[in-house]
Amino acid sequence: MLVALQSRDTRFVSPIKPDNRPNAVAGDVNGMMPSGDLVGVAPNCVAARAAAPSLGLLLATARDEGVVVGTEQCYRPLSDQVAVKQKWTSAGNSACAAPIHTSSSGKPVGTSMHGWGKAADLSDVGGTLRFGSPGYRWLTDHAARFGWNHPGWAQPGGSVCPEPWHWEWVGDGGIMHDSPITADVVTLLPTPDGFGYSIVTGLGAVQPHGDATDRGSLAGRPLAWLVVGACRTPDGGGYWLVGANGSVHAFGHARSFGSVKGRSSAQPIVGIAPSADGAGYWLATADGDVFGFGRAGSYGSPVGSGRSLARPIVAIAATPDGRGYWLAGADGRVFAYGSAVFQGDARHRSLRAPVVSMAATPDGGGYWLGGADGSVRPFGDAPRLGSVPHRITLSEPVVAMASTPDGGGYWLVAADDSVFAFGDAVLPGAAPPARILER
C-alpha cells in the first residue's frame, strides 16, 4: 500500500489562539461586501469565500457525528451591525456589541468580524449555543481542526459579555500571520483509465493530476452556494459539480438535465452519481431523498418508504447497469434500491469515525464504505485493500473515496488535499510537500 500524505510543515504554528483575529478582506469594506465575495453555507448563513468551505465541512462533520450545530448568522451587513449596537446600547450594555465608528463624512463604519464574513454565531439542539451545551463542547474539541477559533473575549471570563456562540475563522493565519489550515477539498474524480484524477474544492475549483484533463471549473466565479459533490461522465469527457442547494454545473461533454435548486427542503445535497450512459444523474440529500434527472430513474429512498435515519445520508453510488443505487449513512447503514443488491453494512461494527463516502465495484457485486478517519470496510466482492495506517495522524478528515476502473484499488482524499492510494491505484502528481510511506 502506498500513502501520499500532504504533511503540515514541521514549523507549523497554529493560528488557534485567544488573541488571534480574522484578517480583513482586501479591497472590500466591512459590512458592505459584494455578493460575489460571499458564498452560501447554510440556509441562514453566507460567509466570505475563503472561510466558507471550512465552515461547511465543520457543520457537515458535526452532523455526521450526530451533533447538532447550526448557524444563526454569519456575514452581518453594516445595517445589522448598527441595529445590534443600538439594541445593546438601549439595554445599557453597549460593550456587548462591536463598535461602530464614524467616517469623516459622518457615515457609520463597521468593525465586527461578521462584517468580513469570517465570524459565525452558532446554535445547537437547545437553540443559541451555551457554555457547556453539547454543541459548545463539540466545537471546543473540533473547531480548531477546521481553522475556526473561539476568541479570548468570547470565552468564559474573557469580557463583560462572553459569547459561547461566536466563532471566527483564522484559517489563513489570522492577523498573527501564523500557519494556514486548509480544509476545502470535497471529492476526487478518477479518469476512466485510472491514471489520473481531479480534485474538487468547495469553491468549485477542479485540479487535474496525471492524465486528467481540465474541462473547466467554477474557480474564481461568484458562487451562490458551496460545492459539495461532483461526478465524472462515464466516458470521462466531462463532469458535474453540485452545490449544497441542489444547483448543478456541467463541464466538458456533461449536459445539464436539471436540478433541485430552490426546493423547499432545508436538507443539503450530499452526493451526485451519474447514470450508466451519462444521460442523467441522481442527487441525494442528507435526509435520504433521491432526485433523478435525465435517464436516471427513481427507484426509491428512505424518505419515500418512511424509514427513519439514525444518522444522515453521506453518499450515493450507482449500479453499473444504471438501474439502481446505494445510499450510505454516517452510521455505516446501507440502503439498496432498484438493481442494487444489499451486501451488508457497518451499523453493528465499531466505528471510530463516521462513514463519509462509498464506492461500488465495477461489476456491482460489492462496495466499500470509507470513514472520516481513513478506515475502509469492504462488502460483497469488494477486495480488502487496506485503510490509512493508525500511525498516520490526519490533519483533516477524509472526505471522499473513489475506486479504480478495474476495482483493484481505490483512493481516499482528505479535506487538505492529502491523497491515499491502495491496491492498483496510482498517485500521479501528489500534492507537494508529500512523503511516501510503504508497508
Coordinates of C-alpha atoms in Angstrom, one line a residue:
M1 CA 0.0 0.0 0.0
L2 CA 1.2 3.5 -0.8
V3 CA 0.2 6.6 1.0
A4 CA 0.8 10.1 -0.2
L5 CA 0.4 12.5 2.7
Q6 CA 0.2 16.2 2.4
S7 CA 2.1 16.9 5.6
R8 CA 2.0 20.1 7.5
D9 CA 5.4 21.8 7.7
T10 CA 7.3 20.8 10.9
R11 CA 7.4 24.5 11.6
F12 CA 3.6 24.7 11.7
V13 CA 2.4 27.3 14.2
S14 CA -1.3 27.0 15.0
P15 CA -3.4 30.2 14.4
I16 CA -5.9 29.0 17.0
K17 CA -5.1 31.5 19.8
P18 CA -7.3 33.6 22.1
D19 CA -5.8 36.8 20.8
N20 CA -5.8 36.0 17.1
R21 CA -8.5 37.6 14.9
P22 CA -9.5 37.3 11.3
N23 CA -7.9 39.4 8.5
A24 CA -9.9 42.0 6.6
V25 CA -10.9 41.1 3.1
A26 CA -8.6 43.0 0.7
G27 CA -10.5 45.6 -1.4
D28 CA -13.8 45.2 0.5
V29 CA -15.5 47.4 3.1
N30 CA -16.6 45.9 6.4
G31 CA -20.3 45.2 6.3
M32 CA -20.6 46.2 2.6
M33 CA -19.0 43.2 0.9
P34 CA -20.3 42.5 -2.7
S35 CA -22.3 39.3 -3.2
G36 CA -19.5 37.8 -5.4
D37 CA -17.2 37.7 -2.3
L38 CA -19.7 35.7 -0.2
V39 CA -20.9 32.1 -0.5
G40 CA -23.9 30.4 0.9
V41 CA -23.1 27.8 3.5
A42 CA -26.4 27.2 5.3
P43 CA -30.0 28.5 4.8
N44 CA -29.3 31.5 7.1
C45 CA -25.5 31.8 6.6
V46 CA -23.3 33.4 3.9
A47 CA -19.6 33.7 4.5
A48 CA -16.5 35.0 2.9
R49 CA -15.2 32.8 0.1
A50 CA -12.1 31.9 2.0
A51 CA -13.9 30.9 5.2
A52 CA -17.0 29.2 3.6
P53 CA -15.6 25.8 2.7
S54 CA -14.2 25.0 6.1
L55 CA -17.4 26.2 7.8
G56 CA -19.3 23.9 5.5
L57 CA -17.1 21.0 6.5
L58 CA -17.3 21.8 10.2
L59 CA -21.1 21.8 10.0
A60 CA -21.2 18.5 8.0
T61 CA -18.8 16.8 10.3
A62 CA -20.9 17.7 13.3
R63 CA -24.0 16.5 11.5
D64 CA -22.3 13.2 10.6
E65 CA -21.2 12.6 14.2
G66 CA -24.8 13.1 15.4
V67 CA -24.1 16.6 17.0
V68 CA -26.5 19.4 16.2
V69 CA -24.6 22.6 15.2
G70 CA -26.4 25.2 13.2
T71 CA -25.9 28.8 12.2
E72 CA -27.9 31.8 13.4
Q73 CA -25.9 34.5 11.4
C74 CA -22.5 34.6 9.6
Y75 CA -22.0 37.7 7.4
R76 CA -23.5 40.7 9.1
P77 CA -24.1 43.8 6.8
L78 CA -23.5 47.2 8.1
S79 CA -27.2 47.9 8.7
D80 CA -27.4 44.9 11.0
Q81 CA -24.2 45.9 12.9
V82 CA -25.8 49.3 13.6
A83 CA -29.0 47.7 14.7
V84 CA -27.1 45.3 17.1
K85 CA -25.2 48.2 18.5
Q86 CA -28.3 50.2 19.1
K87 CA -30.0 47.2 20.8
W88 CA -27.2 46.6 23.3
T89 CA -26.8 50.3 23.9
S90 CA -30.5 50.7 24.7
A91 CA -30.2 47.7 27.1
G92 CA -27.4 49.7 28.9
N93 CA -24.5 47.4 27.8
S94 CA -23.0 48.9 24.7
A95 CA -19.8 46.9 25.3
C96 CA -21.6 43.8 24.2
A97 CA -21.6 44.8 20.5
A98 CA -18.7 45.6 18.1
P99 CA -18.0 49.4 17.9
I100 CA -19.5 51.5 15.1
H101 CA -17.1 54.2 14.1
T102 CA -17.9 57.3 12.1
S103 CA -16.2 58.4 9.0
S104 CA -15.0 61.9 8.2
S105 CA -18.2 62.2 6.1
G106 CA -20.3 61.2 9.1
K107 CA -21.2 57.7 7.8
P108 CA -21.1 54.7 10.1
V109 CA -18.1 52.3 9.7
G110 CA -18.4 48.7 10.8
T111 CA -15.8 46.8 12.8
S112 CA -17.4 43.4 13.5
M113 CA -15.7 40.3 12.3
H114 CA -19.1 39.4 10.9
G115 CA -18.7 42.3 8.6
W116 CA -15.9 40.4 6.9
G117 CA -17.9 37.2 6.6
K118 CA -15.4 35.5 8.9
A119 CA -17.4 35.1 12.0
A120 CA -20.4 32.8 12.8
D121 CA -23.0 32.8 15.6
L122 CA -23.8 29.2 16.1
S123 CA -26.6 27.2 17.7
D124 CA -27.2 23.7 18.8
V125 CA -30.2 21.4 19.8
G126 CA -31.2 23.9 22.5
G127 CA -31.1 27.0 20.3
T128 CA -28.4 29.6 20.7
L129 CA -25.2 27.9 21.8
R130 CA -24.5 28.0 25.6
F131 CA -21.4 27.3 27.6
G132 CA -21.3 23.6 28.4
S133 CA -24.0 22.6 25.9
P134 CA -23.3 19.6 23.5
G135 CA -22.6 21.8 20.6
Y136 CA -20.3 24.0 22.5
R137 CA -18.3 21.1 23.9
W138 CA -18.1 19.6 20.3
L139 CA -16.8 22.9 18.9
T140 CA -14.3 23.3 21.7
D141 CA -12.9 19.9 20.8
H142 CA -13.1 20.1 16.9
A143 CA -13.5 23.6 15.5
A144 CA -9.7 24.3 15.6
R145 CA -9.1 21.5 13.1
F146 CA -11.0 23.5 10.5
G147 CA -9.4 26.9 11.3
W148 CA -12.3 28.2 13.5
N149 CA -11.2 30.0 16.7
H150 CA -13.1 31.0 19.8
P151 CA -11.5 34.4 20.6
G152 CA -10.4 35.2 24.1
W153 CA -13.1 37.9 24.7
A154 CA -15.8 35.4 23.9
Q155 CA -14.6 32.7 26.3
P156 CA -15.8 32.4 29.9
G157 CA -14.5 35.4 31.9
G158 CA -12.9 36.9 28.8
S159 CA -15.0 40.1 28.8
V160 CA -18.1 41.6 30.2
C161 CA -20.1 39.8 27.5
P162 CA -18.6 36.4 26.7
E163 CA -20.3 34.6 23.8
P164 CA -20.2 30.9 23.6
W165 CA -21.9 31.1 20.2
H166 CA -19.4 33.4 18.5
W167 CA -16.6 31.7 16.5
E168 CA -14.1 33.2 14.0
W169 CA -12.2 31.9 11.0
V170 CA -8.4 32.3 11.1
G171 CA -7.6 29.5 8.7
D172 CA -5.4 31.9 6.7
G173 CA -3.2 32.5 9.7
G174 CA -5.2 35.5 11.0
I175 CA -3.7 38.8 12.0
M176 CA -0.9 36.9 13.7
H177 CA 0.2 35.5 10.3
D178 CA 0.5 32.0 11.7
S179 CA 0.4 28.9 9.6
P180 CA -2.7 28.4 7.4
I181 CA -5.1 25.5 7.9
T182 CA -6.5 24.1 4.6
A183 CA -9.9 22.4 4.8
D184 CA -11.6 22.9 1.4
V185 CA -11.5 19.7 -0.7
V186 CA -14.8 17.9 -1.2
T187 CA -14.1 14.9 -3.6
L188 CA -11.8 13.2 -6.1
L189 CA -12.8 12.2 -9.7
P190 CA -10.7 9.4 -11.3
T191 CA -10.1 9.3 -15.0
P192 CA -11.6 6.3 -17.0
D193 CA -8.2 4.6 -17.3
G194 CA -7.2 5.2 -13.7
F195 CA -4.0 7.1 -14.5
G196 CA -5.2 10.4 -13.1
Y197 CA -7.8 12.2 -11.1
S198 CA -9.2 15.6 -10.5
I199 CA -9.6 17.1 -7.0
V200 CA -12.6 19.3 -6.5
T201 CA -12.9 22.0 -3.8
G202 CA -15.8 23.6 -2.1
L203 CA -15.4 26.8 -4.2
G204 CA -15.7 24.7 -7.4
A205 CA -12.0 24.5 -8.4
V206 CA -11.1 21.3 -10.3
Q207 CA -7.5 20.5 -10.1
P208 CA -6.3 17.8 -12.6
H209 CA -3.5 15.3 -11.9
G210 CA -1.9 12.7 -14.1
D211 CA -3.8 12.3 -17.4
A212 CA -6.9 14.2 -16.1
T213 CA -8.0 17.0 -18.5
D214 CA -9.2 20.4 -17.3
R215 CA -12.7 20.7 -18.6
G216 CA -13.4 23.9 -16.8
S217 CA -14.5 24.8 -13.3
L218 CA -16.2 27.4 -11.1
A219 CA -12.9 28.7 -9.7
G220 CA -12.9 32.5 -9.5
R221 CA -16.6 32.7 -10.3
P222 CA -19.3 34.1 -7.9
L223 CA -21.0 31.2 -6.1
A224 CA -24.4 31.3 -4.6
W225 CA -23.7 28.1 -2.6
L226 CA -20.7 25.9 -1.7
V227 CA -19.9 22.9 -4.0
V228 CA -20.5 19.7 -2.0
G229 CA -20.0 17.0 -4.6
A230 CA -19.1 16.0 -8.1
C231 CA -19.0 13.1 -10.5
R232 CA -17.5 12.4 -13.9
T233 CA -19.3 11.3 -17.0
P234 CA -18.7 7.6 -17.8
D235 CA -16.7 8.4 -20.9
G236 CA -14.5 10.8 -19.0
G237 CA -15.2 13.7 -21.3
G238 CA -16.9 15.9 -18.7
Y239 CA -18.1 16.2 -15.1
W240 CA -20.8 17.7 -13.0
L241 CA -20.4 19.8 -9.8
V242 CA -23.3 20.1 -7.4
G243 CA -24.0 22.8 -4.8
A244 CA -25.4 22.4 -1.4
N245 CA -28.7 23.9 -2.6
G246 CA -29.0 21.4 -5.4
S247 CA -27.7 23.5 -8.3
V248 CA -25.8 21.5 -10.9
H249 CA -23.0 22.8 -13.1
A250 CA -21.9 20.9 -16.2
F251 CA -18.5 21.0 -17.9
G252 CA -17.0 19.3 -21.0
H253 CA -19.3 16.7 -22.5
A254 CA -21.5 16.7 -19.5
R255 CA -25.0 18.0 -20.1
S256 CA -27.3 19.7 -17.6
F257 CA -30.5 17.7 -17.0
G258 CA -32.0 19.8 -14.2
S259 CA -31.5 20.5 -10.6
V260 CA -33.4 20.9 -7.3
K261 CA -32.3 24.4 -6.8
G262 CA -35.0 26.3 -4.9
R263 CA -36.6 23.3 -3.4
S264 CA -38.4 23.8 -0.1
S265 CA -36.4 21.2 1.9
A266 CA -33.6 22.7 4.1
Q267 CA -31.7 19.4 3.9
P268 CA -28.4 19.9 2.0
I269 CA -27.4 17.8 -1.0
V270 CA -24.6 15.4 -0.1
G271 CA -23.9 13.5 -3.3
I272 CA -24.3 13.1 -7.0
A273 CA -24.0 9.9 -9.1
P274 CA -24.1 9.5 -12.9
S275 CA -26.4 7.2 -14.9
A276 CA -24.6 4.4 -16.8
D277 CA -24.9 6.2 -20.2
G278 CA -24.1 9.7 -18.9
A279 CA -27.5 10.9 -19.9
G280 CA -28.6 11.6 -16.4
Y281 CA -27.7 11.8 -12.7
W282 CA -29.1 11.3 -9.2
L283 CA -28.8 13.8 -6.4
A284 CA -29.1 12.6 -2.7
T285 CA -29.9 14.7 0.3
A286 CA -28.8 14.3 3.9
D287 CA -32.2 13.1 5.0
G288 CA -32.3 10.4 2.3
D289 CA -34.3 11.9 -0.5
V290 CA -33.1 11.0 -4.0
F291 CA -33.9 13.0 -7.2
G292 CA -33.3 11.6 -10.7
F293 CA -32.7 13.7 -13.8
G294 CA -32.4 12.8 -17.4
R295 CA -32.4 9.0 -17.8
A296 CA -31.7 8.4 -14.1
G297 CA -34.8 6.7 -12.9
S298 CA -36.3 6.9 -9.5
Y299 CA -36.0 3.6 -7.6
G300 CA -36.9 4.7 -4.1
S301 CA -35.4 6.3 -1.0
P302 CA -35.6 6.2 2.8
V303 CA -37.9 9.3 2.6
G304 CA -40.2 7.6 0.2
S305 CA -40.5 4.5 2.3
G306 CA -40.9 6.4 5.6
R307 CA -37.8 4.8 7.1
S308 CA -36.2 6.8 9.9
L309 CA -32.5 7.6 9.9
A310 CA -30.3 7.4 12.9
R311 CA -27.6 9.5 11.1
P312 CA -27.7 11.4 7.9
I313 CA -27.0 10.0 4.4
V314 CA -23.5 10.9 3.3
A315 CA -23.0 9.3 -0.2
I316 CA -24.8 7.7 -3.2
A317 CA -23.2 5.2 -5.6
A318 CA -24.9 4.0 -8.8
T319 CA -25.0 0.4 -10.1
P320 CA -23.1 -0.4 -13.3
D321 CA -26.3 -1.1 -15.2
G322 CA -27.7 2.3 -14.2
R323 CA -30.9 0.7 -12.8
G324 CA -30.3 1.2 -9.1
Y325 CA -28.2 2.8 -6.5
W326 CA -27.0 2.5 -2.9
L327 CA -27.1 5.2 -0.2
A328 CA -24.7 5.2 2.7
G329 CA -25.4 6.7 6.1
A330 CA -22.9 8.2 8.5
D331 CA -23.5 5.4 10.9
G332 CA -22.5 2.8 8.3
R333 CA -26.0 1.8 7.3
V334 CA -26.5 1.0 3.6
F335 CA -29.8 1.2 1.7
A336 CA -30.2 -0.5 -1.7
Y337 CA -32.7 0.4 -4.4
G338 CA -33.5 -0.9 -7.9
S339 CA -30.9 -3.4 -9.2
A340 CA -28.6 -2.6 -6.3
V341 CA -28.0 -5.6 -4.0
F342 CA -27.5 -5.1 -0.3
Q343 CA -24.2 -6.8 0.6
G344 CA -24.0 -5.8 4.3
D345 CA -23.2 -2.6 6.2
A346 CA -21.2 -1.3 9.2
R347 CA -24.0 -0.5 11.6
H348 CA -23.1 -3.1 14.1
R349 CA -19.3 -2.6 13.8
S350 CA -17.2 -0.4 16.0
L351 CA -16.7 2.8 14.1
R352 CA -14.0 5.2 15.3
A353 CA -15.3 7.9 13.0
P354 CA -18.4 8.4 10.8
V355 CA -18.7 6.9 7.3
V356 CA -18.3 9.8 4.8
S357 CA -18.1 8.0 1.4
M358 CA -18.9 5.0 -0.7
A359 CA -17.6 3.4 -3.9
A360 CA -19.0 0.4 -5.8
T361 CA -17.1 -2.4 -7.6
P362 CA -17.2 -2.3 -11.4
D363 CA -19.5 -5.4 -11.6
G364 CA -21.8 -4.1 -8.9
G365 CA -21.2 -7.1 -6.7
G366 CA -19.8 -5.1 -3.8
Y367 CA -18.9 -1.8 -2.4
W368 CA -16.6 -0.1 0.1
L369 CA -17.5 2.3 2.9
G370 CA -14.9 5.0 3.7
G371 CA -14.6 6.6 7.1
A372 CA -13.5 10.1 8.1
D373 CA -10.6 8.5 9.8
G374 CA -9.3 6.8 6.7
S375 CA -10.8 3.4 7.5
V376 CA -12.2 1.3 4.7
R377 CA -14.7 -1.5 5.0
P378 CA -15.4 -3.9 2.1
F379 CA -18.6 -5.7 1.4
G380 CA -19.7 -8.3 -1.2
D381 CA -16.9 -8.9 -3.8
A382 CA -15.0 -5.7 -2.9
P383 CA -11.5 -6.7 -2.0
R384 CA -9.9 -5.8 1.3
L385 CA -7.1 -3.5 0.3
G386 CA -6.4 -1.6 3.5
S387 CA -7.0 1.6 5.4
V388 CA -4.9 4.6 6.4
P389 CA -2.5 3.3 9.0
H390 CA -3.2 4.3 12.6
R391 CA 0.3 5.7 12.9
I392 CA -0.6 8.5 10.5
T393 CA -2.3 11.4 12.1
L394 CA -4.7 13.1 9.7
S395 CA -4.6 16.9 9.8
E396 CA -8.1 17.0 8.2
P397 CA -10.7 14.3 7.8
V398 CA -11.1 12.1 4.8
V399 CA -14.0 13.4 2.7
A400 CA -14.3 11.0 -0.3
M401 CA -13.2 7.8 -1.9
A402 CA -13.2 6.5 -5.5
S403 CA -12.3 3.1 -7.0
T404 CA -10.1 2.3 -9.9
P405 CA -11.7 1.2 -13.2
D406 CA -10.9 -2.5 -12.6
G407 CA -11.9 -2.4 -8.9
G408 CA -8.4 -3.4 -7.9
G409 CA -7.8 -0.3 -5.9
Y410 CA -9.1 3.0 -4.6
W411 CA -8.1 6.4 -3.5
L412 CA -9.1 8.4 -0.4
V413 CA -8.8 12.1 -0.3
A414 CA -8.8 14.4 2.8
A415 CA -10.0 17.9 3.1
D416 CA -6.5 19.3 3.0
D417 CA -5.7 17.7 -0.4
S418 CA -3.9 14.6 1.1
V419 CA -4.4 11.6 -1.2
F420 CA -4.1 8.0 -0.1
A421 CA -3.8 5.2 -2.7
F422 CA -4.5 1.5 -2.2
G423 CA -4.2 -1.6 -4.4
D424 CA -3.6 -0.7 -8.1
A425 CA -4.5 3.0 -7.6
V426 CA -1.6 5.3 -8.7
L427 CA -0.6 8.7 -7.3
P428 CA 0.2 11.0 -10.2
G429 CA 1.4 14.4 -9.2
A430 CA 0.7 14.0 -5.5
A431 CA 0.4 17.5 -4.0
P432 CA 3.8 18.6 -2.6
P433 CA 5.2 18.6 0.0
A434 CA 4.5 14.9 0.2
R435 CA 6.1 11.9 1.9
I436 CA 5.6 8.4 0.7
L437 CA 5.2 5.5 3.1
E438 CA 5.1 1.9 2.2
R439 CA 4.3 -1.2 4.1

